[in-house]
Backbone as a ProteinNet text record, in pm:
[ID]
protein_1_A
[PRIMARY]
XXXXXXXXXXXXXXXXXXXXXXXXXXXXXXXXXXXXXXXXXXXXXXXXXXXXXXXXXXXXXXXXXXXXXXXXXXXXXXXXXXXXXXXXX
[TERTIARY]
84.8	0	89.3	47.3	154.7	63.4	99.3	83.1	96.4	-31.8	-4.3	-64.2	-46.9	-73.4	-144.8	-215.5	-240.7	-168.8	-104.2	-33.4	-118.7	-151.3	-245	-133	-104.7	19.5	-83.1	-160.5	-213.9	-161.9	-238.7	-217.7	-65.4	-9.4	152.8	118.8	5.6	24.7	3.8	30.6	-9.9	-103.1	-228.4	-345.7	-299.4	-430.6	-391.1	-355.1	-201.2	-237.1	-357.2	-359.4	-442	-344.9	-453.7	-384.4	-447.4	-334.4	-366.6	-277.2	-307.2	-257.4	-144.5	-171.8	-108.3	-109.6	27.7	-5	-110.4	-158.8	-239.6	-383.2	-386.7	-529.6	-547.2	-420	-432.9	-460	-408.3	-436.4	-557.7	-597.1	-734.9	-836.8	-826	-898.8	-912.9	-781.3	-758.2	-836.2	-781.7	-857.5	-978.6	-1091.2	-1226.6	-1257.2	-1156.2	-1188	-1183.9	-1073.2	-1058.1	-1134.6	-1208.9	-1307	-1486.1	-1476.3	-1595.1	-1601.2	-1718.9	-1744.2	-1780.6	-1806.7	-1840.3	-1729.2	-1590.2	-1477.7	-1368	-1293	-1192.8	-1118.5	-1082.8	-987.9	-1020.1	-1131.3	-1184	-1174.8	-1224.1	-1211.4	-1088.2	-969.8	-843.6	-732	-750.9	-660.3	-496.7	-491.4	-320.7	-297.3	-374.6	-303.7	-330.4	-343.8	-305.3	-215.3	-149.5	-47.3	-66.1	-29	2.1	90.2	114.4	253.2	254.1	357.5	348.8	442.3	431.7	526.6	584.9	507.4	622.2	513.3	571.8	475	426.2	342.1	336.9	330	334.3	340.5	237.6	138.3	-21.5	0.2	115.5	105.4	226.1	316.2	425.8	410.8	336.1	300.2	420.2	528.1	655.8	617.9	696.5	727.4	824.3	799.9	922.7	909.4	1031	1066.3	1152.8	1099.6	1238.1	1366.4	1496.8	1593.7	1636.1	1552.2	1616.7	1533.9	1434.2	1358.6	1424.7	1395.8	1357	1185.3	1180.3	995.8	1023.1	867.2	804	847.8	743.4	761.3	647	637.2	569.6	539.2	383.3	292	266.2	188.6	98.9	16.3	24.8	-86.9	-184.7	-251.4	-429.2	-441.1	-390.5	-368	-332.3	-275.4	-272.8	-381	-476.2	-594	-684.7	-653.2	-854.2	-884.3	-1013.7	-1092	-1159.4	-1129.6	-1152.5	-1278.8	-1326.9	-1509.4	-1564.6	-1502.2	-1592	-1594.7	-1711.7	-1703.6	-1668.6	-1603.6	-1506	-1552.7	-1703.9	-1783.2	-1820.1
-117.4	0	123.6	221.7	334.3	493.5	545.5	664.8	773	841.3	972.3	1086	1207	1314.5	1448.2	1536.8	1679.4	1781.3	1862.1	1978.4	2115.3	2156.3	2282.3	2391.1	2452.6	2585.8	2671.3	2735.8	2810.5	2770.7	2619.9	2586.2	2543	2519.8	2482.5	2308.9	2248.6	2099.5	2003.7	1866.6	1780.9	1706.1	1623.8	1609.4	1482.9	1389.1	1262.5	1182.1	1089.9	987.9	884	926.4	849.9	688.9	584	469.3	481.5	480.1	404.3	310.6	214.3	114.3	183.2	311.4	367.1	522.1	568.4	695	764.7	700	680.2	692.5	595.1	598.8	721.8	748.2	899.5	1020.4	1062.8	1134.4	1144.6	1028.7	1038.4	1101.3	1011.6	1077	1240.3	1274.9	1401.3	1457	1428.9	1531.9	1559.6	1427.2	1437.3	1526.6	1571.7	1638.7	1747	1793.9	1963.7	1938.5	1929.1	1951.8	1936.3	1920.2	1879.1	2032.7	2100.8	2200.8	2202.4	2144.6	2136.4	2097.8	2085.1	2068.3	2169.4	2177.5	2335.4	2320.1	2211.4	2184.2	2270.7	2278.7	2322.5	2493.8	2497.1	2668.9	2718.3	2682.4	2712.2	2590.1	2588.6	2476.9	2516.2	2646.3	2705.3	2632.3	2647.4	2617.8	2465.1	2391.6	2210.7	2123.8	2050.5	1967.2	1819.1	1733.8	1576.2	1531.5	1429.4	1406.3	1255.2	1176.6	1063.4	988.9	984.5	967.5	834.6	736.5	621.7	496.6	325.3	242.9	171.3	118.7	47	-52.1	-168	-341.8	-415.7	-457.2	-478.3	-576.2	-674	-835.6	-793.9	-674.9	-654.3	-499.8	-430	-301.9	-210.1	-241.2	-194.9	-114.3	61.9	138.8	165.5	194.7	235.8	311.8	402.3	460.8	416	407	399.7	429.7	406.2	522.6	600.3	628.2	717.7	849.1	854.2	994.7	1071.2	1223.5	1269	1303	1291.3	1271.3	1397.9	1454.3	1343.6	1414.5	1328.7	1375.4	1395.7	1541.5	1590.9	1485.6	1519.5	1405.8	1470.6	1587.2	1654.2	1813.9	1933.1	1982.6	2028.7	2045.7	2020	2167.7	2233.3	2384.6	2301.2	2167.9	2108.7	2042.5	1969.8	1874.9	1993.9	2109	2186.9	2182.3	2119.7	2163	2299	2306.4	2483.1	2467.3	2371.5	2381.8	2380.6	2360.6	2376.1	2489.4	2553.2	2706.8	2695.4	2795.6	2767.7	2898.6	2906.1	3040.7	2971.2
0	0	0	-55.4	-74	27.4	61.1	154	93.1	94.9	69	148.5	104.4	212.6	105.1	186.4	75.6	195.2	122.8	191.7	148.2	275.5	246.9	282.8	173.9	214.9	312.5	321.6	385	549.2	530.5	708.7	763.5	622.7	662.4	696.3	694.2	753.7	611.4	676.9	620.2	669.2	567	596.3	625	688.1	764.6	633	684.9	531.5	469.3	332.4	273.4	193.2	167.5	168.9	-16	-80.5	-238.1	-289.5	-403.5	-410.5	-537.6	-630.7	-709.8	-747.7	-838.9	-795.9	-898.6	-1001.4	-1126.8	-1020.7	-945.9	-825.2	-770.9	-675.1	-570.3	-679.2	-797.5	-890	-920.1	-939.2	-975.3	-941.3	-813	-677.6	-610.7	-689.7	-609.1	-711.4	-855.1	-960	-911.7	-894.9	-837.9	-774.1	-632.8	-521	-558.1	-646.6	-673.7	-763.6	-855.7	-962.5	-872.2	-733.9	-688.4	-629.5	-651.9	-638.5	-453.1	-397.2	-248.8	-149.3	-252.6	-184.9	-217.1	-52	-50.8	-138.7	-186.2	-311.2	-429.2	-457.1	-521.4	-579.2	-419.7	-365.9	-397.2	-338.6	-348	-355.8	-494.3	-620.4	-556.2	-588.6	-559.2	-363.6	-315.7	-190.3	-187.1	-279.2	-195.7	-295	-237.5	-346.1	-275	-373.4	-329.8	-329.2	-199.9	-164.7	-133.8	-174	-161.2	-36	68.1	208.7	211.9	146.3	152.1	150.3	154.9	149.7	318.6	297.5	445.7	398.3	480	413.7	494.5	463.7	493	640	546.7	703.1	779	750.8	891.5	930.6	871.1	946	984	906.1	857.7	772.7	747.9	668.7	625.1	501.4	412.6	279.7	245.6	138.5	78.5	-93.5	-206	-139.2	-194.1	-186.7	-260.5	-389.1	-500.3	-503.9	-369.1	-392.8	-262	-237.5	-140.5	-58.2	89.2	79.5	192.2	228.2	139.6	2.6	-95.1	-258.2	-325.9	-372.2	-448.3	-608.1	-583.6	-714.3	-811.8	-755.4	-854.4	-734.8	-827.5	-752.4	-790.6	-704.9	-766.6	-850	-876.5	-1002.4	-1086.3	-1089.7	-1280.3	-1305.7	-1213.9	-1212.8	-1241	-1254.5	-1275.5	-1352	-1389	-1516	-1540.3	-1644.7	-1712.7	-1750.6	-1753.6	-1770.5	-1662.2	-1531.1	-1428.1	-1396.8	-1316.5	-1301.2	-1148.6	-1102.2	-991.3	-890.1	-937.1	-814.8	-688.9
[MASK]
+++++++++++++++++++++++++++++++++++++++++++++++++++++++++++++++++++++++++++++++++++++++++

């Protein structure tokens, strides 16, 4: 399972980790959220990014990171996921 996080610049934090199996999945997902008009993602695209913190291992509950990144590590932020057809009032 792989770990990820949303970083809200405003608040300076990171949100509780979320569990996806890929980063094709968490993308996805996120696009959803910032394109969902009833979510802050939404509201303010510029302040959240996705971050990928590392894997957990389901039957030893052991964590870990690659060694060829620095973390956490930036995915994607939700200012590239907006759709320009959604109206963003």
């Amino acid at each position: 399972m792989r770990l990820y996080s949303y970083y809200d610049k405003q608040a300076e934090t990171f949100s509780q980790p979320i569990v996806q199996h890929t980063d094709g999945i968490a993308i996805r997902n996120f696009q959803e959220a910032v394109n969902n008009p009833e979510m802050v993602f939404h509201k303010f695209p510029d302040d959240f990014e996705l971050y990928y913190l590392g894997d957990l291992d389901e039957s030893t509950g052991s964590f870990s990171v690659p060694d060829d990144k620095v973390y956490p590590c930036l995915v994607i932020k939700a200012s590239q996921l907006v759709d320009k057809s959604v109206s963003r009032e």
